[in-house]
Amino acid sequence: MTTQELQSQDLWNFLEDVKDPEVPVLSVVDLGVVREIENIENNSWLITITPTYSGCPAMQVIEEGIKERLEQEGIRAQVKTVLSPAWTTDWLSENGRRKLKEYGIAPPVNEVDKSVLFAEQTPVPCPSCNSTNTRMVSQFGSTACKAHYTCNDCLEPFDYFKCLK
Amino acid sequence: MTKQEALFEYVLRKADDTLILGHRLSEWCGHGPVLEEDIALTNLALDLIGQATELYQYAAEVENKGRNEDDLAFLRLEREYKNVLLVEQTNGDFGKTIVRQFLFDHFQSLLYERLMNSADEQIAAIAEKSIKEVKYHLKHSSEWVIRLGDGTEESHNRVQESVTDLSRYIEELFYQDEVDEILIKEGIAADTASFKEEYYNNINAVLSEATLSLPEKMWQLDGGRKGVHSEHLGFLLAELQYMQRTYPGMEW
């Protein structure tokens, strides 16, 4: 393939192979972390990414992963990180939501306003048995983007990819 | 003072607040009262240290003297840290950590709400990003204040003692000087006086639900913004800076 033929869609496809190191079923494209792919000149491309959480320790690995994957195609990539507009779970692709559930992580549901204390929680369906009879064990889970839940019916503990808006 | 100097100082102050509180919370790692809280407190620490990184990167860029975010975080002397005194106070028991967090979260949330509209694009972007995290912190700390305050006699007494103790650091959150005045005129900084009443209303609503109360009068301390700290910061920095002081320039 000559460089002239490369379209940004090809790069989007290549980046489907770069996985989130914390949730390896999701690609950085599924996650909505890759925001823009622009051609600078010839074989040089600028990839714009945005962090899910400010302190997400996976960002460096993701940046390296993107460069490495594109290098395999002979593409020189620069990666730029932007903070605005801020990442939201709305950017998680449909495909990503399905893959999360299959992996045993409940995808985000629309939650009530967080400023309401002790608000009635929107039920999060169990990814194993689909029961909505579940309870939150802790708002904070194994990574910044997850909360910790348990299913009251099948008793399975599970991660919930929490809603961030 | 030029606008650039004021901007550097302003961003540095916010960065120091988040780094020092983040470090304090990280001290809980492996010591939380229950596993879920151990994880929650370190999640909060991670968010705050992440925010600090963004702020230090920007401060370094504004300063434009070849320092990077790590130089600012690790290689300054105690007097050069400009965080408020509240965040450097020791963890105490779990209740005290929660009260410290509660007093800070409510402030940070109102501040970032305003900074999202800052005339400075990068400050606005950091605020827009951070406020989503701060809302989680705020909910967590507020719900714990209510549980502990309205819990057992023991938890009530202990957490009330922490509220009384830490209330002497509240007014400093709203401290402003020349740095703020210059930037408020430019539409970059938020005037803390504009949301002070809202802050007290918000924390009092939670405290009252928790059967707790602020003391009617409390001697207020400040100095942090000028680099005059309580005895605790030096010890904290000794640990925070140890690796970089012992092995300068070390990376992994």
Coordinates of C-alpha atoms in Angstrom, one line a residue:
Chain A
M1 CA 0.0 0.0 0.0
T2 CA 1.4 3.4 -0.9
T3 CA 1.1 6.2 1.5
Q4 CA -1.1 8.2 -0.9
E5 CA -3.8 5.5 -0.7
L6 CA -4.0 5.7 3.1
Q7 CA -7.2 7.2 4.3
S8 CA -8.0 8.1 7.8
Q9 CA -10.5 5.3 7.9
D10 CA -7.6 2.9 7.5
L11 CA -5.9 4.3 10.6
W12 CA -9.2 4.0 12.5
N13 CA -9.2 0.4 11.5
F14 CA -5.6 -0.2 12.7
L15 CA -6.4 1.4 16.0
E16 CA -9.1 -1.2 16.6
D17 CA -6.2 -3.4 17.5
V18 CA -5.0 -1.2 20.3
K19 CA -6.7 -2.3 23.5
D20 CA -7.3 -0.6 26.8
P21 CA -4.7 -2.4 29.1
E22 CA -7.2 -2.3 32.0
V23 CA -10.2 -3.6 30.0
P24 CA -8.5 -5.6 27.2
V25 CA -11.7 -6.4 25.3
L26 CA -12.2 -2.7 24.5
S27 CA -10.2 -1.0 21.8
V28 CA -9.2 2.6 22.2
V29 CA -11.7 3.3 19.4
D30 CA -14.6 1.5 21.3
L31 CA -13.7 3.5 24.4
G32 CA -14.0 6.9 22.6
V33 CA -10.5 7.8 23.7
V34 CA -9.3 8.4 20.1
R35 CA -11.0 11.7 19.1
E36 CA -9.4 12.7 15.8
I37 CA -7.1 11.4 13.1
E38 CA -5.5 14.0 10.8
N39 CA -3.0 13.8 8.1
I40 CA -0.1 16.2 8.7
E41 CA 1.9 15.5 5.6
N42 CA 2.7 12.4 3.5
N43 CA 3.2 9.6 6.0
S44 CA 2.8 11.7 9.2
W45 CA -0.4 11.6 11.1
L46 CA -1.6 13.3 14.2
I47 CA -3.8 11.3 16.6
T48 CA -5.7 13.2 19.2
I49 CA -6.7 11.3 22.3
T50 CA -8.4 12.3 25.5
P51 CA -8.1 10.6 29.0
T52 CA -11.1 8.9 30.6
Y53 CA -10.1 10.0 34.1
S54 CA -7.4 12.6 34.9
G55 CA -5.3 10.1 36.8
C56 CA -5.8 7.2 34.5
P57 CA -2.5 5.3 34.6
A58 CA -3.3 3.6 31.2
M59 CA -2.9 6.7 29.1
Q60 CA 0.8 6.4 28.6
V61 CA 0.5 2.7 27.6
I62 CA -2.3 3.7 25.2
E63 CA -0.2 6.4 23.6
E64 CA 2.7 3.9 23.2
G65 CA 0.3 1.3 21.8
I66 CA -1.1 3.7 19.2
K67 CA 2.4 4.6 18.0
E68 CA 3.6 1.1 18.0
R69 CA 0.6 -0.2 16.0
L70 CA 0.9 2.5 13.4
E71 CA 4.6 2.0 13.1
Q72 CA 3.9 -1.6 12.1
E73 CA 2.2 -0.1 9.1
G74 CA 5.1 2.2 8.4
I75 CA 3.2 5.3 9.6
R76 CA 4.8 8.0 11.6
A77 CA 2.3 9.1 14.3
Q78 CA 2.3 12.0 16.8
V79 CA -0.1 11.7 19.7
K80 CA -1.7 14.7 21.2
T81 CA -3.7 14.7 24.4
V82 CA -6.6 17.1 24.9
L83 CA -8.8 17.6 27.9
S84 CA -11.7 19.4 26.3
P85 CA -14.4 18.3 25.4
A86 CA -14.1 16.1 28.5
W87 CA -14.6 12.4 27.9
T88 CA -18.0 10.9 28.7
T89 CA -19.3 7.4 28.8
D90 CA -21.7 8.5 26.0
W91 CA -18.7 8.1 23.7
L92 CA -18.5 4.4 24.4
S93 CA -19.5 2.7 21.1
E94 CA -22.4 0.2 20.9
N95 CA -19.9 -2.4 20.0
G96 CA -17.9 -1.5 23.1
R97 CA -21.0 -1.8 25.3
R98 CA -21.7 -5.2 24.0
K99 CA -18.1 -6.4 24.4
L100 CA -18.1 -5.1 28.0
K101 CA -21.2 -7.1 28.9
E102 CA -19.8 -10.3 27.3
Y103 CA -16.6 -9.8 29.3
G104 CA -18.6 -9.6 32.6
I105 CA -18.5 -5.9 33.1
A106 CA -21.9 -4.1 33.2
P107 CA -22.0 -1.2 30.7
P108 CA -23.0 2.3 32.0
V109 CA -26.6 3.0 32.5
N110 CA -28.1 6.5 32.7
E111 CA -27.7 7.6 36.3
V112 CA -29.4 10.2 38.3
D113 CA -27.7 13.4 39.2
K114 CA -24.8 12.7 41.5
S115 CA -25.3 15.8 43.5
V116 CA -28.4 14.2 45.0
L117 CA -27.2 12.4 48.1
F118 CA -28.6 8.9 48.9
A119 CA -30.6 9.1 45.6
E120 CA -32.4 6.0 44.5
Q121 CA -29.9 4.3 42.1
T122 CA -30.8 3.4 38.6
P123 CA -30.7 -0.4 38.6
V124 CA -27.6 -1.9 37.0
P125 CA -28.4 -5.3 35.3
C126 CA -26.2 -8.2 36.2
P127 CA -24.0 -9.1 33.2
S128 CA -24.3 -12.8 34.0
C129 CA -28.0 -13.4 34.7
N130 CA -29.5 -10.0 33.6
S131 CA -31.3 -9.6 36.9
T132 CA -31.8 -6.0 37.9
N133 CA -31.9 -7.1 41.6
T134 CA -28.3 -6.0 42.2
R135 CA -26.7 -3.7 44.7
M136 CA -23.7 -1.4 44.7
V137 CA -21.0 -2.5 47.1
S138 CA -18.8 0.5 46.4
Q139 CA -18.8 3.5 44.1
F140 CA -15.1 2.9 43.6
G141 CA -13.8 -0.3 42.1
S142 CA -10.7 -1.9 40.7
T143 CA -10.0 1.0 38.3
A144 CA -11.0 4.6 38.3
C145 CA -13.7 3.9 35.7
K146 CA -15.5 1.1 37.5
A147 CA -17.8 0.6 40.5
H148 CA -18.2 -2.6 42.5
Y149 CA -21.5 -4.4 42.4
T150 CA -23.1 -7.7 43.5
C151 CA -26.0 -9.5 42.0
N152 CA -28.6 -10.4 44.7
D153 CA -30.1 -13.2 42.6
C154 CA -27.1 -15.2 41.2
L155 CA -24.8 -13.8 43.9
E156 CA -22.1 -13.0 41.3
P157 CA -19.9 -10.0 42.2
F158 CA -19.2 -7.8 39.2
D159 CA -17.7 -4.6 37.9
Y160 CA -19.8 -1.8 36.6
F161 CA -18.4 0.6 34.1
K162 CA -19.7 3.7 35.8
C163 CA -21.4 6.6 34.1
L164 CA -19.4 9.7 33.6
K165 CA -21.1 12.7 32.2
Chain B
M1 CA 3.2 41.4 39.3
T2 CA 2.6 40.6 35.6
K3 CA -0.4 38.7 34.4
Q4 CA 1.9 35.8 33.5
E5 CA 3.4 35.7 37.0
A6 CA -0.1 35.8 38.5
L7 CA -1.3 33.0 36.3
F8 CA 1.7 30.8 37.2
E9 CA 1.1 31.4 40.9
Y10 CA -2.7 30.8 40.6
V11 CA -2.3 27.5 38.8
L12 CA 0.5 26.4 41.1
R13 CA -1.7 27.0 44.2
K14 CA -4.5 24.8 42.7
A15 CA -1.9 22.1 41.7
D16 CA -0.4 22.1 45.2
D17 CA -3.9 21.7 46.8
T18 CA -4.6 18.6 44.7
L19 CA -1.1 17.0 45.0
I20 CA -0.9 17.4 48.8
L21 CA -4.4 16.1 49.4
G22 CA -3.8 13.3 46.9
H23 CA -0.6 12.3 48.7
R24 CA -2.4 12.4 52.1
L25 CA -5.1 10.0 50.7
S26 CA -2.5 7.7 49.2
E27 CA -1.2 7.2 52.8
W28 CA -4.3 5.2 53.4
C29 CA -3.3 2.6 50.8
G30 CA -3.3 -0.8 52.6
H31 CA -4.7 0.8 55.8
G32 CA -8.3 1.5 55.0
P33 CA -10.9 0.5 57.6
V34 CA -12.5 -1.9 55.1
L35 CA -11.3 -3.0 51.7
E36 CA -13.9 -1.0 49.8
E37 CA -12.8 2.2 51.5
D38 CA -9.2 1.5 51.0
I39 CA -9.9 1.3 47.3
A40 CA -12.2 4.4 47.4
L41 CA -9.6 6.6 49.1
T42 CA -6.9 5.6 46.7
N43 CA -9.2 6.1 43.8
L44 CA -9.8 9.7 45.1
A45 CA -6.0 10.1 45.5
L46 CA -5.5 9.0 41.9
D47 CA -8.0 11.5 40.5
L48 CA -6.4 14.3 42.5
I49 CA -2.9 13.4 41.5
G50 CA -4.1 13.2 37.9
Q51 CA -5.6 16.7 38.2
A52 CA -2.3 17.9 39.8
T53 CA -0.4 16.6 36.8
E54 CA -2.5 18.5 34.4
L55 CA -2.2 21.7 36.5
Y56 CA 1.6 21.4 37.0
Q57 CA 2.0 20.8 33.3
Y58 CA 0.2 24.0 32.6
A59 CA 2.0 25.9 35.3
A60 CA 5.3 24.8 33.8
E61 CA 4.2 25.9 30.4
V62 CA 3.1 29.3 31.7
E63 CA 6.3 29.8 33.7
N64 CA 8.4 28.9 30.6
K65 CA 11.7 28.4 32.4
G66 CA 12.4 24.8 31.4
R67 CA 10.9 23.2 34.4
N68 CA 8.4 20.3 33.9
E69 CA 5.6 19.0 36.0
D70 CA 7.9 16.6 38.0
D71 CA 10.3 19.4 38.8
L72 CA 7.4 21.4 40.2
A73 CA 5.9 18.5 42.1
F74 CA 9.1 17.1 43.6
L75 CA 11.9 19.6 43.7
R76 CA 10.6 22.6 45.5
L77 CA 11.2 23.6 49.2
E78 CA 8.5 23.6 51.8
R79 CA 8.1 27.4 51.6
E80 CA 7.5 27.2 47.8
Y81 CA 4.4 25.0 48.2
K82 CA 1.3 27.2 48.1
N83 CA -1.4 24.7 49.2
V84 CA -4.0 25.6 51.8
L85 CA -3.4 24.3 55.3
L86 CA -6.5 22.1 55.3
V87 CA -5.1 19.6 52.8
E88 CA -1.8 19.0 54.6
Q89 CA -3.5 18.1 57.9
T90 CA -2.8 14.6 59.0
N91 CA -5.2 11.8 58.2
G92 CA -6.2 11.1 61.8
D93 CA -8.9 8.5 62.0
F94 CA -11.1 7.6 59.0
G95 CA -13.7 10.2 60.2
K96 CA -11.1 13.0 60.2
T97 CA -10.0 12.1 56.7
I98 CA -13.6 12.1 55.5
V99 CA -14.3 15.5 57.1
R100 CA -11.2 17.0 55.5
Q101 CA -12.3 15.6 52.2
F102 CA -15.8 16.9 52.6
L103 CA -14.7 20.4 53.4
F104 CA -12.4 20.4 50.4
D105 CA -14.8 18.7 47.9
H106 CA -17.6 21.2 48.4
F107 CA -15.1 24.0 47.8
Q108 CA -13.5 22.4 44.8
S109 CA -16.8 21.6 43.2
L110 CA -18.1 25.2 43.4
L111 CA -14.7 26.5 42.2
Y112 CA -14.4 24.3 39.2
E113 CA -18.1 25.0 38.2
R114 CA -16.9 28.6 37.8
L115 CA -13.5 27.9 36.3
M116 CA -15.3 26.0 33.5
N117 CA -16.1 29.4 32.2
S118 CA -12.6 30.8 32.6
A119 CA -11.3 33.1 29.9
D120 CA -8.2 30.9 30.0
E121 CA -8.9 27.9 27.8
Q122 CA -6.6 25.5 29.5
I123 CA -7.9 26.3 33.0
A124 CA -11.5 25.9 31.6
A125 CA -10.5 22.5 30.1
I126 CA -9.0 21.2 33.3
A127 CA -12.0 22.3 35.3
E128 CA -14.4 20.7 32.8
K129 CA -12.5 17.4 33.1
S130 CA -12.0 17.5 36.8
I131 CA -15.5 18.5 37.9
K132 CA -16.9 15.1 36.8
E133 CA -14.5 13.4 39.2
V134 CA -15.1 15.9 42.0
K135 CA -18.8 15.2 41.9
Y136 CA -18.1 11.5 42.7
H137 CA -15.8 12.6 45.6
L138 CA -18.4 15.0 46.9
K139 CA -21.1 12.4 47.0
H140 CA -18.8 9.9 48.7
S141 CA -17.5 12.2 51.4
S142 CA -20.9 13.8 52.1
E143 CA -22.7 10.4 52.4
W144 CA -20.0 9.3 54.9
V145 CA -20.3 12.5 56.9
I146 CA -24.0 11.7 57.3
R147 CA -23.4 8.0 58.1
L148 CA -20.8 8.8 60.7
G149 CA -22.4 11.8 62.2
D150 CA -25.8 10.2 62.4
G151 CA -24.3 6.8 63.3
T152 CA -23.3 5.6 66.8
E153 CA -22.5 7.8 69.8
E154 CA -18.8 7.0 69.3
S155 CA -18.8 7.9 65.5
H156 CA -20.8 11.0 66.2
N157 CA -18.5 12.3 68.9
R158 CA -15.4 11.5 66.9
V159 CA -16.5 13.1 63.7
Q160 CA -17.9 16.1 65.5
E161 CA -14.5 16.6 67.1
S162 CA -12.9 16.6 63.6
V163 CA -15.5 19.1 62.2
T164 CA -14.7 21.4 65.1
D165 CA -10.9 20.9 64.7
L166 CA -10.8 21.3 61.0
S167 CA -13.2 24.3 60.9
R168 CA -10.3 26.6 61.6
Y169 CA -9.0 26.0 58.1
I170 CA -12.2 26.8 56.2
E171 CA -11.8 30.5 55.7
E172 CA -8.4 30.0 54.1
L173 CA -10.1 28.2 51.2
F174 CA -11.5 31.6 50.2
Y175 CA -8.2 33.5 50.7
Q176 CA -7.5 36.0 47.9
D177 CA -4.7 38.4 47.2
E178 CA -3.1 40.3 44.3
V179 CA -2.8 37.1 42.3
D180 CA -6.5 36.5 42.3
E181 CA -7.3 40.2 41.8
I182 CA -5.3 40.4 38.6
L183 CA -6.8 37.3 37.2
I184 CA -10.4 38.0 38.2
K185 CA -10.2 41.3 36.2
E186 CA -9.2 39.2 33.2
G187 CA -12.0 36.8 33.7
I188 CA -9.5 34.0 34.3
A189 CA -9.9 33.3 38.1
A190 CA -13.1 32.8 40.0
D191 CA -13.9 35.3 42.8
T192 CA -14.2 33.0 45.8
A193 CA -16.3 35.6 47.6
S194 CA -19.0 35.0 45.0
F195 CA -19.7 31.5 46.2
K196 CA -18.8 31.6 49.9
E197 CA -22.3 31.8 51.1
E198 CA -23.3 28.9 48.8
Y199 CA -20.5 26.9 50.2
Y200 CA -21.6 27.4 53.8
N201 CA -25.2 26.6 52.9
N202 CA -24.1 23.4 51.2
I203 CA -21.9 22.1 53.9
N204 CA -24.4 23.2 56.7
A205 CA -27.2 21.3 54.9
V206 CA -25.1 18.0 55.0
L207 CA -23.9 18.7 58.6
S208 CA -27.3 19.2 59.9
E209 CA -28.6 16.0 58.2
A210 CA -25.6 14.4 60.0
T211 CA -26.6 15.9 63.4
L212 CA -23.3 17.8 63.3
S213 CA -22.5 21.5 63.4
L214 CA -19.8 23.9 62.8
P215 CA -18.6 25.8 66.0
E216 CA -20.1 29.2 66.2
K217 CA -16.8 30.9 66.4
M218 CA -13.4 29.4 65.5
W219 CA -10.0 31.1 65.3
Q220 CA -9.1 30.9 61.6
L221 CA -5.6 30.1 60.4
D222 CA -4.0 30.9 57.1
G223 CA -0.6 31.2 55.5
G224 CA -0.5 28.3 53.1
R225 CA -0.9 30.5 50.0
K226 CA 2.2 32.4 51.1
G227 CA 4.2 29.3 51.8
V228 CA 3.8 29.4 55.6
H229 CA 2.7 26.0 56.6
S230 CA 1.8 23.9 59.6
E231 CA 4.4 21.5 61.0
H232 CA 2.9 18.6 59.0
L233 CA 3.9 19.6 55.5
G234 CA 7.6 19.1 56.0
F235 CA 7.2 15.5 57.1
L236 CA 4.9 14.9 54.1
L237 CA 7.4 16.3 51.7
A238 CA 10.2 14.3 53.2
E239 CA 8.3 11.2 52.1
L240 CA 7.0 12.6 48.8
Q241 CA 10.4 13.8 47.6
Y242 CA 12.5 11.1 49.0
M243 CA 13.3 9.2 45.7
Q244 CA 14.0 12.4 43.7
R245 CA 16.2 13.8 46.4
T246 CA 18.1 10.6 46.9
Y247 CA 18.4 9.6 43.2
P248 CA 18.1 12.9 41.3
G249 CA 16.5 12.5 37.9
M250 CA 15.5 8.9 38.5
E251 CA 12.8 7.5 36.2
W252 CA 11.1 4.2 35.8

